[in-house]
Amino acid sequence: MARLAAASLVGTAIEFFDFFVYGTAAALVLGPLFFPTFSPVAGTLAAFGTFAVGFLSRPLGSIVFGHVGDRHGRRPVLFASLLLTGCATVAVGCVPAYESIGVAAPVLLLVLRFLQGLGLGGEWGGAVLLTAEHAPERRRALWASFPQIGPAVGFLLANGVMLALTAGLSDADFRSWGWRVPFWAAGLLAAAGLALRSSLAETPQFEELAAEGRRATAPLSEVVRGHWRLVLLTAGALAVGYAVFYTVSTWALAYGTERLGVSSTVMLTCVMAAVAIKGAATPFLAMLGDRYGRRTLCLAGCAASALWMFPMVALLHTARPLLMFLGFLGSLLAFITMFAVVAAYLPELYEPRVRCTGAAVGYNLAGVLGGALTPIVATAVSGGGSGPPWGVAAYLTVVALVSLGCFALLPETLPARAAVPEPERAPA
């Protein structure tokens, strides 16, 4: 289990490195480089629009790779998705700016961002099922949480490289070529991830389905016919997690640097410190999910998100590093209270024959609802006044309340015997 969990974590970290480095670049440099004829705010919105395309393609990736995972195994998904995302990310670093090739530059950016999202849409389902279907029942949330640490590691890698580049290069050099370095580095990381995953075994549950001839012939069709309500509920339930995370990791960077005049180095440091603590807390919260239930933690995280959004915006608006960090940290701890257990929760909600498709589609539809739109909506409603952007807080609070209602309609999946401590069980 330790080897499987490590391989899932590393692969997920690499794919999210690719995904996050684009978000950071969109917040810091892509607007003026690829949309120079726009105003600063419009350029940021356009850059976030290309950022959103990656989320729009993620459900399509979950359908394509989910079909592969349910028909041919979870293992092939891990290779194909990592290869696609890595190649697309390297290519982003090679796209000339608008001044060189005109409108073809943002068009290429859109296409490559679409391919990034397509690969990431398959990665989550494959990595999560690899650990969840191998894991012992009473520790499933713990082991399945390791792929959920991957996004934090990927974010820290992506922003650590960006931080080093912004601190070590002049603004002109960073805008000229420095921002491209993390995209080129993605190729080396993808090669290392593929080598690590080469020795992984297929999951026992899929091998059992294949041996008994019970694999789904058309997984998406079965999900749409038999699980459509579950897909919609899980997408709505998880939307708040994406909304909160990308508000902190993407919109707040742009707002802090452009509206508050805080240096990008300070903003990145505050966000990275909060993300590091969030990543470290993930397995401990997952253990609570094994003890008290997946749905219980999800409801708690949603409630905390709804209560914290106004304080988070107020702390951000102070432009004081310590207070901004505390605002980000409270938001991300509320977020990970939910997402530490969803890697076990979503697969348990779906039957094994359509699990790869169903869980991945629900998870990535939530990304469209919460992640794709949030930086755009937050930028649009943040207003031009001198006061805190309360519109952003109100928007996030509404999303949190909607997600809370969706979680309330979902069942608990914690196995009954896992909820009872070992010494208290009656003998068989």
Tab-separated table of N, CA and C in Angstrom, residues 80-203:
chain	number	residue	atom	x	y	z
A	80	ALA	N	-1.613	7.028	-19.758
A	80	ALA	CA	-2.083	7.874	-20.855
A	80	ALA	C	-2.357	9.302	-20.386
A	81	SER	N	-2.970	9.443	-19.217
A	81	SER	CA	-3.309	10.784	-18.744
A	81	SER	C	-2.062	11.596	-18.413
A	82	LEU	N	-1.084	10.963	-17.772
A	82	LEU	CA	0.147	11.676	-17.417
A	82	LEU	C	0.923	12.087	-18.663
A	83	LEU	N	0.979	11.218	-19.667
A	83	LEU	CA	1.692	11.527	-20.901
A	83	LEU	C	1.044	12.711	-21.628
A	84	LEU	N	-0.297	12.697	-21.710
A	84	LEU	CA	-1.002	13.769	-22.416
A	84	LEU	C	-0.802	15.116	-21.721
A	85	THR	N	-0.984	15.138	-20.413
A	85	THR	CA	-0.858	16.394	-19.681
A	85	THR	C	0.562	16.936	-19.751
A	86	GLY	N	1.548	16.059	-19.618
A	86	GLY	CA	2.938	16.499	-19.669
A	86	GLY	C	3.318	17.105	-21.009
A	87	CYS	N	2.910	16.460	-22.093
A	87	CYS	CA	3.233	16.983	-23.430
A	87	CYS	C	2.557	18.333	-23.680
A	88	ALA	N	1.290	18.457	-23.272
A	88	ALA	CA	0.577	19.718	-23.475
A	88	ALA	C	1.213	20.848	-22.685
A	89	THR	N	1.680	20.543	-21.476
A	89	THR	CA	2.275	21.577	-20.632
A	89	THR	C	3.595	22.073	-21.205
A	90	VAL	N	4.429	21.159	-21.671
A	90	VAL	CA	5.688	21.565	-22.300
A	90	VAL	C	5.408	22.460	-23.505
A	91	ALA	N	4.382	22.104	-24.265
A	91	ALA	CA	4.051	22.884	-25.458
A	91	ALA	C	3.600	24.302	-25.109
A	92	VAL	N	2.898	24.474	-23.968
A	92	VAL	CA	2.489	25.820	-23.554
A	92	VAL	C	3.714	26.712	-23.391
A	93	GLY	N	4.769	26.170	-22.849
A	93	GLY	CA	5.990	26.947	-22.655
A	93	GLY	C	6.685	27.332	-23.939
A	94	CYS	N	6.251	26.749	-25.045
A	94	CYS	CA	6.867	27.049	-26.335
A	94	CYS	C	6.028	27.967	-27.213
A	95	VAL	N	4.829	28.328	-26.782
A	95	VAL	CA	3.949	29.166	-27.601
A	95	VAL	C	4.484	30.597	-27.633
A	96	PRO	N	4.720	31.169	-28.814
A	96	PRO	CA	5.164	32.572	-28.884
A	96	PRO	C	4.070	33.512	-28.389
A	97	ALA	N	4.462	34.687	-27.944
A	97	ALA	CA	3.508	35.675	-27.452
A	97	ALA	C	2.743	36.315	-28.607
A	98	TYR	N	1.749	37.123	-28.255
A	98	TYR	CA	0.876	37.766	-29.250
A	98	TYR	C	1.672	38.623	-30.216
A	99	GLU	N	2.688	39.323	-29.723
A	99	GLU	CA	3.438	40.236	-30.586
A	99	GLU	C	4.203	39.506	-31.670
A	100	SER	N	4.389	38.195	-31.521
A	100	SER	CA	5.137	37.423	-32.521
A	100	SER	C	4.234	36.806	-33.582
A	101	ILE	N	3.126	36.195	-33.150
A	101	ILE	CA	2.284	35.472	-34.110
A	101	ILE	C	0.834	35.925	-34.086
A	102	GLY	N	0.544	37.003	-33.375
A	102	GLY	CA	-0.801	37.559	-33.399
A	102	GLY	C	-1.827	36.676	-32.719
A	103	VAL	N	-3.021	36.602	-33.311
A	103	VAL	CA	-4.146	35.918	-32.682
A	103	VAL	C	-3.910	34.414	-32.559
A	104	ALA	N	-2.975	33.877	-33.332
A	104	ALA	CA	-2.673	32.446	-33.221
A	104	ALA	C	-2.142	32.098	-31.831
A	105	ALA	N	-1.525	33.050	-31.142
A	105	ALA	CA	-0.956	32.779	-29.813
A	105	ALA	C	-2.034	32.399	-28.799
A	106	PRO	N	-3.074	33.245	-28.593
A	106	PRO	CA	-4.113	32.820	-27.649
A	106	PRO	C	-4.895	31.595	-28.106
A	107	VAL	N	-5.010	31.393	-29.412
A	107	VAL	CA	-5.705	30.196	-29.908
A	107	VAL	C	-4.931	28.940	-29.521
A	108	LEU	N	-3.609	28.962	-29.740
A	108	LEU	CA	-2.785	27.820	-29.334
A	108	LEU	C	-2.853	27.604	-27.831
A	109	LEU	N	-2.872	28.692	-27.087
A	109	LEU	CA	-2.972	28.599	-25.637
A	109	LEU	C	-4.259	27.875	-25.228
A	110	LEU	N	-5.358	28.219	-25.886
A	110	LEU	CA	-6.643	27.577	-25.597
A	110	LEU	C	-6.605	26.083	-25.896
A	111	VAL	N	-6.036	25.720	-27.045
A	111	VAL	CA	-5.992	24.307	-27.444
A	111	VAL	C	-5.160	23.492	-26.457
A	112	LEU	N	-4.013	24.012	-26.078
A	112	LEU	CA	-3.136	23.275	-25.167
A	112	LEU	C	-3.725	23.202	-23.764
A	113	ARG	N	-4.387	24.267	-23.341
A	113	ARG	CA	-5.051	24.222	-22.038
A	113	ARG	C	-6.175	23.193	-22.044
A	114	PHE	N	-6.868	23.072	-23.174
A	114	PHE	CA	-7.912	22.056	-23.317
A	114	PHE	C	-7.315	20.656	-23.158
A	115	LEU	N	-6.171	20.411	-23.770
A	115	LEU	CA	-5.524	19.101	-23.668
A	115	LEU	C	-5.019	18.834	-22.253
A	116	GLN	N	-4.536	19.869	-21.575
A	116	GLN	CA	-4.146	19.726	-20.172
A	116	GLN	C	-5.320	19.215	-19.340
A	117	GLY	N	-6.459	19.871	-19.497
A	117	GLY	CA	-7.643	19.477	-18.743
A	117	GLY	C	-8.117	18.090	-19.101
A	118	LEU	N	-8.000	17.723	-20.374
A	118	LEU	CA	-8.408	16.385	-20.813
A	118	LEU	C	-7.603	15.319	-20.072
A	119	GLY	N	-6.287	15.518	-19.980
A	119	GLY	CA	-5.456	14.548	-19.273
A	119	GLY	C	-5.726	14.508	-17.784
A	120	LEU	N	-5.907	15.679	-17.180
A	120	LEU	CA	-6.148	15.727	-15.741
A	120	LEU	C	-7.505	15.124	-15.392
A	121	GLY	N	-8.457	15.227	-16.318
A	121	GLY	CA	-9.768	14.621	-16.087
A	121	GLY	C	-9.702	13.115	-15.926
A	122	GLY	N	-8.713	12.485	-16.534
A	122	GLY	CA	-8.550	11.045	-16.364
A	122	GLY	C	-7.649	10.671	-15.206
A	123	GLU	N	-6.732	11.557	-14.851
A	123	GLU	CA	-5.749	11.244	-13.815
A	123	GLU	C	-6.390	10.964	-12.464
A	124	TRP	N	-7.313	11.814	-12.050
A	124	TRP	CA	-7.858	11.674	-10.699
A	124	TRP	C	-8.538	10.321	-10.505
A	125	GLY	N	-9.369	9.921	-11.468
A	125	GLY	CA	-10.079	8.653	-11.327
A	125	GLY	C	-9.136	7.468	-11.268
A	126	GLY	N	-8.128	7.466	-12.133
A	126	GLY	CA	-7.194	6.351	-12.133
A	126	GLY	C	-6.367	6.275	-10.863
A	127	ALA	N	-5.851	7.416	-10.401
A	127	ALA	CA	-4.999	7.425	-9.210
A	127	ALA	C	-5.775	7.069	-7.955
A	128	VAL	N	-6.975	7.607	-7.836
A	128	VAL	CA	-7.794	7.348	-6.647
A	128	VAL	C	-8.227	5.891	-6.583
A	129	LEU	N	-8.686	5.351	-7.712
A	129	LEU	CA	-9.140	3.958	-7.700
A	129	LEU	C	-7.980	2.998	-7.472
A	130	LEU	N	-6.797	3.354	-7.941
A	130	LEU	CA	-5.640	2.490	-7.711
A	130	LEU	C	-5.425	2.268	-6.215
A	131	THR	N	-5.544	3.320	-5.424
A	131	THR	CA	-5.342	3.185	-3.979
A	131	THR	C	-6.613	2.701	-3.275
A	132	ALA	N	-7.765	3.257	-3.642
A	132	ALA	CA	-9.005	2.913	-2.928
A	132	ALA	C	-9.362	1.440	-3.097
A	133	GLU	N	-9.132	0.874	-4.286
A	133	GLU	CA	-9.516	-0.519	-4.528
A	133	GLU	C	-8.473	-1.509	-4.014
A	134	HIS	N	-7.283	-1.039	-3.703
A	134	HIS	CA	-6.295	-1.904	-3.048
A	134	HIS	C	-6.374	-1.810	-1.529
A	135	ALA	N	-6.932	-0.716	-1.016
A	135	ALA	CA	-6.829	-0.416	0.405
A	135	ALA	C	-7.713	-1.319	1.258
A	136	PRO	N	-7.278	-1.643	2.486
A	136	PRO	CA	-8.152	-2.357	3.420
A	136	PRO	C	-9.339	-1.470	3.792
A	137	GLU	N	-10.474	-2.111	4.013
A	137	GLU	CA	-11.727	-1.380	4.197
A	137	GLU	C	-11.669	-0.364	5.327
A	138	ARG	N	-11.071	-0.744	6.456
A	138	ARG	CA	-11.084	0.127	7.630
A	138	ARG	C	-10.089	1.276	7.539
A	139	ARG	N	-9.235	1.283	6.515
A	139	ARG	CA	-8.283	2.371	6.331
A	139	ARG	C	-8.370	2.955	4.915
A	140	ARG	N	-9.509	2.775	4.293
A	140	ARG	CA	-9.626	3.190	2.885
A	140	ARG	C	-9.491	4.703	2.724
A	141	ALA	N	-10.129	5.477	3.583
A	141	ALA	CA	-10.025	6.934	3.451
A	141	ALA	C	-8.595	7.405	3.639
A	142	LEU	N	-7.874	6.794	4.573
A	142	LEU	CA	-6.483	7.185	4.804
A	142	LEU	C	-5.626	6.938	3.572
A	143	TRP	N	-5.667	5.706	3.040
A	143	TRP	CA	-4.811	5.396	1.894
A	143	TRP	C	-5.249	6.158	0.645
A	144	ALA	N	-6.551	6.309	0.462
A	144	ALA	CA	-7.037	7.028	-0.716
A	144	ALA	C	-6.768	8.525	-0.625
A	145	SER	N	-6.411	9.019	0.553
A	145	SER	CA	-6.137	10.453	0.688
A	145	SER	C	-4.785	10.850	0.103
A	146	PHE	N	-3.905	9.881	-0.148
A	146	PHE	CA	-2.575	10.239	-0.642
A	146	PHE	C	-2.618	10.898	-2.020
A	147	PRO	N	-3.456	10.424	-2.962
A	147	PRO	CA	-3.582	11.201	-4.201
A	147	PRO	C	-4.100	12.610	-3.963
A	148	GLN	N	-4.851	12.823	-2.867
A	148	GLN	CA	-5.355	14.150	-2.564
A	148	GLN	C	-4.270	15.069	-2.002
A	149	ILE	N	-3.158	14.494	-1.556
A	149	ILE	CA	-2.014	15.325	-1.157
A	149	ILE	C	-1.279	15.820	-2.399
A	150	GLY	N	-1.400	15.084	-3.502
A	150	GLY	CA	-0.725	15.445	-4.741
A	150	GLY	C	-0.988	16.865	-5.207
A	151	PRO	N	-2.241	17.344	-5.195
A	151	PRO	CA	-2.470	18.736	-5.598
A	151	PRO	C	-1.691	19.747	-4.769
A	152	ALA	N	-1.581	19.517	-3.460
A	152	ALA	CA	-0.805	20.445	-2.621
A	152	ALA	C	0.668	20.427	-3.012
A	153	VAL	N	1.208	19.215	-3.234
A	153	VAL	CA	2.614	19.109	-3.630
A	153	VAL	C	2.831	19.765	-4.993
A	154	GLY	N	1.916	19.503	-5.935
A	154	GLY	CA	2.027	20.110	-7.253
A	154	GLY	C	1.939	21.626	-7.197
A	155	PHE	N	1.046	22.123	-6.353
A	155	PHE	CA	0.918	23.572	-6.203
A	155	PHE	C	2.189	24.178	-5.632
A	156	LEU	N	2.759	23.531	-4.602
A	156	LEU	CA	3.977	24.047	-4.005
A	156	LEU	C	5.145	24.012	-4.986
A	157	LEU	N	5.241	22.943	-5.769
A	157	LEU	CA	6.298	22.877	-6.784
A	157	LEU	C	6.133	23.986	-7.823
A	158	ALA	N	4.902	24.115	-8.333
A	158	ALA	CA	4.652	25.105	-9.383
A	158	ALA	C	4.926	26.517	-8.888
A	159	ASN	N	4.397	26.831	-7.727
A	159	ASN	CA	4.546	28.189	-7.228
A	159	ASN	C	5.921	28.435	-6.622
A	160	GLY	N	6.558	27.356	-6.119
A	160	GLY	CA	7.926	27.511	-5.652
A	160	GLY	C	8.848	27.905	-6.783
A	161	VAL	N	8.683	27.254	-7.933
A	161	VAL	CA	9.488	27.608	-9.098
A	161	VAL	C	9.167	29.033	-9.541
A	162	MET	N	7.863	29.374	-9.590
A	162	MET	CA	7.479	30.733	-9.970
A	162	MET	C	8.035	31.766	-8.989
A	163	LEU	N	7.987	31.445	-7.708
A	163	LEU	CA	8.490	32.358	-6.689
A	163	LEU	C	9.989	32.592	-6.868
A	164	ALA	N	10.731	31.515	-7.094
A	164	ALA	CA	12.169	31.646	-7.295
A	164	ALA	C	12.482	32.482	-8.538
A	165	LEU	N	11.690	32.292	-9.580
A	165	LEU	CA	11.931	33.025	-10.820
A	165	LEU	C	11.592	34.504	-10.674
A	166	THR	N	10.447	34.800	-10.016
A	166	THR	CA	10.079	36.213	-9.849
A	166	THR	C	11.047	36.936	-8.926
A	167	ALA	N	11.598	36.190	-7.949
A	167	ALA	CA	12.543	36.818	-7.020
A	167	ALA	C	13.931	36.969	-7.631
A	168	GLY	N	14.316	36.032	-8.512
A	168	GLY	CA	15.670	36.032	-9.036
A	168	GLY	C	15.852	36.717	-10.368
A	169	LEU	N	14.764	37.012	-11.062
A	169	LEU	CA	14.858	37.643	-12.379
A	169	LEU	C	14.267	39.045	-12.337
A	170	SER	N	14.692	39.848	-13.244
A	170	SER	CA	14.046	41.151	-13.404
A	170	SER	C	12.652	40.938	-13.980
A	171	ASP	N	11.808	41.934	-13.826
A	171	ASP	CA	10.443	41.811	-14.349
A	171	ASP	C	10.452	41.587	-15.849
A	172	ALA	N	11.369	42.254	-16.554
A	172	ALA	CA	11.449	42.109	-18.007
A	172	ALA	C	11.864	40.693	-18.400
A	173	ASP	N	12.851	40.131	-17.706
A	173	ASP	CA	13.294	38.767	-18.019
A	173	ASP	C	12.216	37.741	-17.695
A	174	PHE	N	11.520	37.940	-16.566
A	174	PHE	CA	10.464	37.001	-16.198
A	174	PHE	C	9.364	36.998	-17.255
A	175	ARG	N	8.966	38.178	-17.712
A	175	ARG	CA	7.910	38.250	-18.726
A	175	ARG	C	8.398	37.777	-20.092
A	176	SER	N	9.688	37.882	-20.344
A	176	SER	CA	10.230	37.476	-21.638
A	176	SER	C	10.355	35.955	-21.752
A	177	TRP	N	11.025	35.332	-20.765
A	177	TRP	CA	11.264	33.888	-20.859
A	177	TRP	C	11.136	33.145	-19.531
A	178	GLY	N	11.259	33.858	-18.417
A	178	GLY	CA	11.289	33.174	-17.131
A	178	GLY	C	10.032	32.386	-16.808
A	179	TRP	N	8.854	32.922	-17.198
A	179	TRP	CA	7.607	32.230	-16.888
A	179	TRP	C	7.490	30.903	-17.629
A	180	ARG	N	8.271	30.713	-18.687
A	180	ARG	CA	8.192	29.481	-19.480
A	180	ARG	C	8.941	28.310	-18.829
A	181	VAL	N	9.892	28.588	-17.965
A	181	VAL	CA	10.744	27.543	-17.396
A	181	VAL	C	9.941	26.437	-16.700
A	182	PRO	N	8.939	26.757	-15.850
A	182	PRO	CA	8.182	25.673	-15.204
A	182	PRO	C	7.455	24.773	-16.200
A	183	PHE	N	7.012	25.344	-17.313
A	183	PHE	CA	6.327	24.531	-18.317
A	183	PHE	C	7.301	23.565	-18.982
A	184	TRP	N	8.512	24.022	-19.230
A	184	TRP	CA	9.510	23.119	-19.815
A	184	TRP	C	9.914	22.027	-18.824
A	185	ALA	N	9.984	22.379	-17.551
A	185	ALA	CA	10.360	21.390	-16.534
A	185	ALA	C	9.340	20.276	-16.417
A	186	ALA	N	8.105	20.530	-16.850
A	186	ALA	CA	7.056	19.511	-16.763
A	186	ALA	C	7.410	18.250	-17.547
A	187	GLY	N	8.197	18.394	-18.603
A	187	GLY	CA	8.588	17.221	-19.380
A	187	GLY	C	9.422	16.248	-18.568
A	188	LEU	N	10.385	16.765	-17.820
A	188	LEU	CA	11.222	15.910	-16.977
A	188	LEU	C	10.401	15.260	-15.872
A	189	LEU	N	9.490	16.019	-15.280
A	189	LEU	CA	8.656	15.462	-14.220
A	189	LEU	C	7.750	14.357	-14.755
A	190	ALA	N	7.181	14.555	-15.942
A	190	ALA	CA	6.307	13.536	-16.525
A	190	ALA	C	7.078	12.246	-16.801
A	191	ALA	N	8.296	12.367	-17.297
A	191	ALA	CA	9.115	11.177	-17.557
A	191	ALA	C	9.395	10.418	-16.263
A	192	ALA	N	9.690	11.151	-15.193
A	192	ALA	CA	9.934	10.498	-13.905
A	192	ALA	C	8.669	9.804	-13.393
A	193	GLY	N	7.516	10.443	-13.560
A	193	GLY	CA	6.257	9.838	-13.125
A	193	GLY	C	5.921	8.573	-13.890
A	194	LEU	N	6.158	8.588	-15.190
A	194	LEU	CA	5.883	7.397	-15.999
A	194	LEU	C	6.778	6.237	-15.576
A	195	ALA	N	8.046	6.525	-15.271
A	195	ALA	CA	8.951	5.472	-14.820
A	195	ALA	C	8.488	4.889	-13.487
A	196	LEU	N	8.024	5.733	-12.587
A	196	LEU	CA	7.574	5.271	-11.280
A	196	LEU	C	6.336	4.395	-11.384
A	197	ARG	N	5.464	4.709	-12.312
A	197	ARG	CA	4.208	3.974	-12.434
A	197	ARG	C	4.320	2.697	-13.259
A	198	SER	N	5.476	2.441	-13.826
A	198	SER	CA	5.614	1.312	-14.748
A	198	SER	C	5.452	-0.045	-14.070
A	199	SER	N	5.676	-0.128	-12.766
A	199	SER	CA	5.616	-1.417	-12.076
A	199	SER	C	4.333	-1.622	-11.270
A	200	LEU	N	3.348	-0.760	-11.432
A	200	LEU	CA	2.126	-0.874	-10.639
A	200	LEU	C	1.254	-2.024	-11.128
A	201	ALA	N	0.556	-2.657	-10.191
A	201	ALA	CA	-0.339	-3.763	-10.525
A	201	ALA	C	-1.767	-3.268	-10.668
A	202	GLU	N	-2.561	-3.997	-11.438
A	202	GLU	CA	-3.980	-3.686	-11.582
A	202	GLU	C	-4.705	-3.953	-10.267
A	203	THR	N	-5.838	-3.290	-10.064
A	203	THR	CA	-6.551	-3.433	-8.797
A	203	THR	C	-7.292	-4.772	-8.733
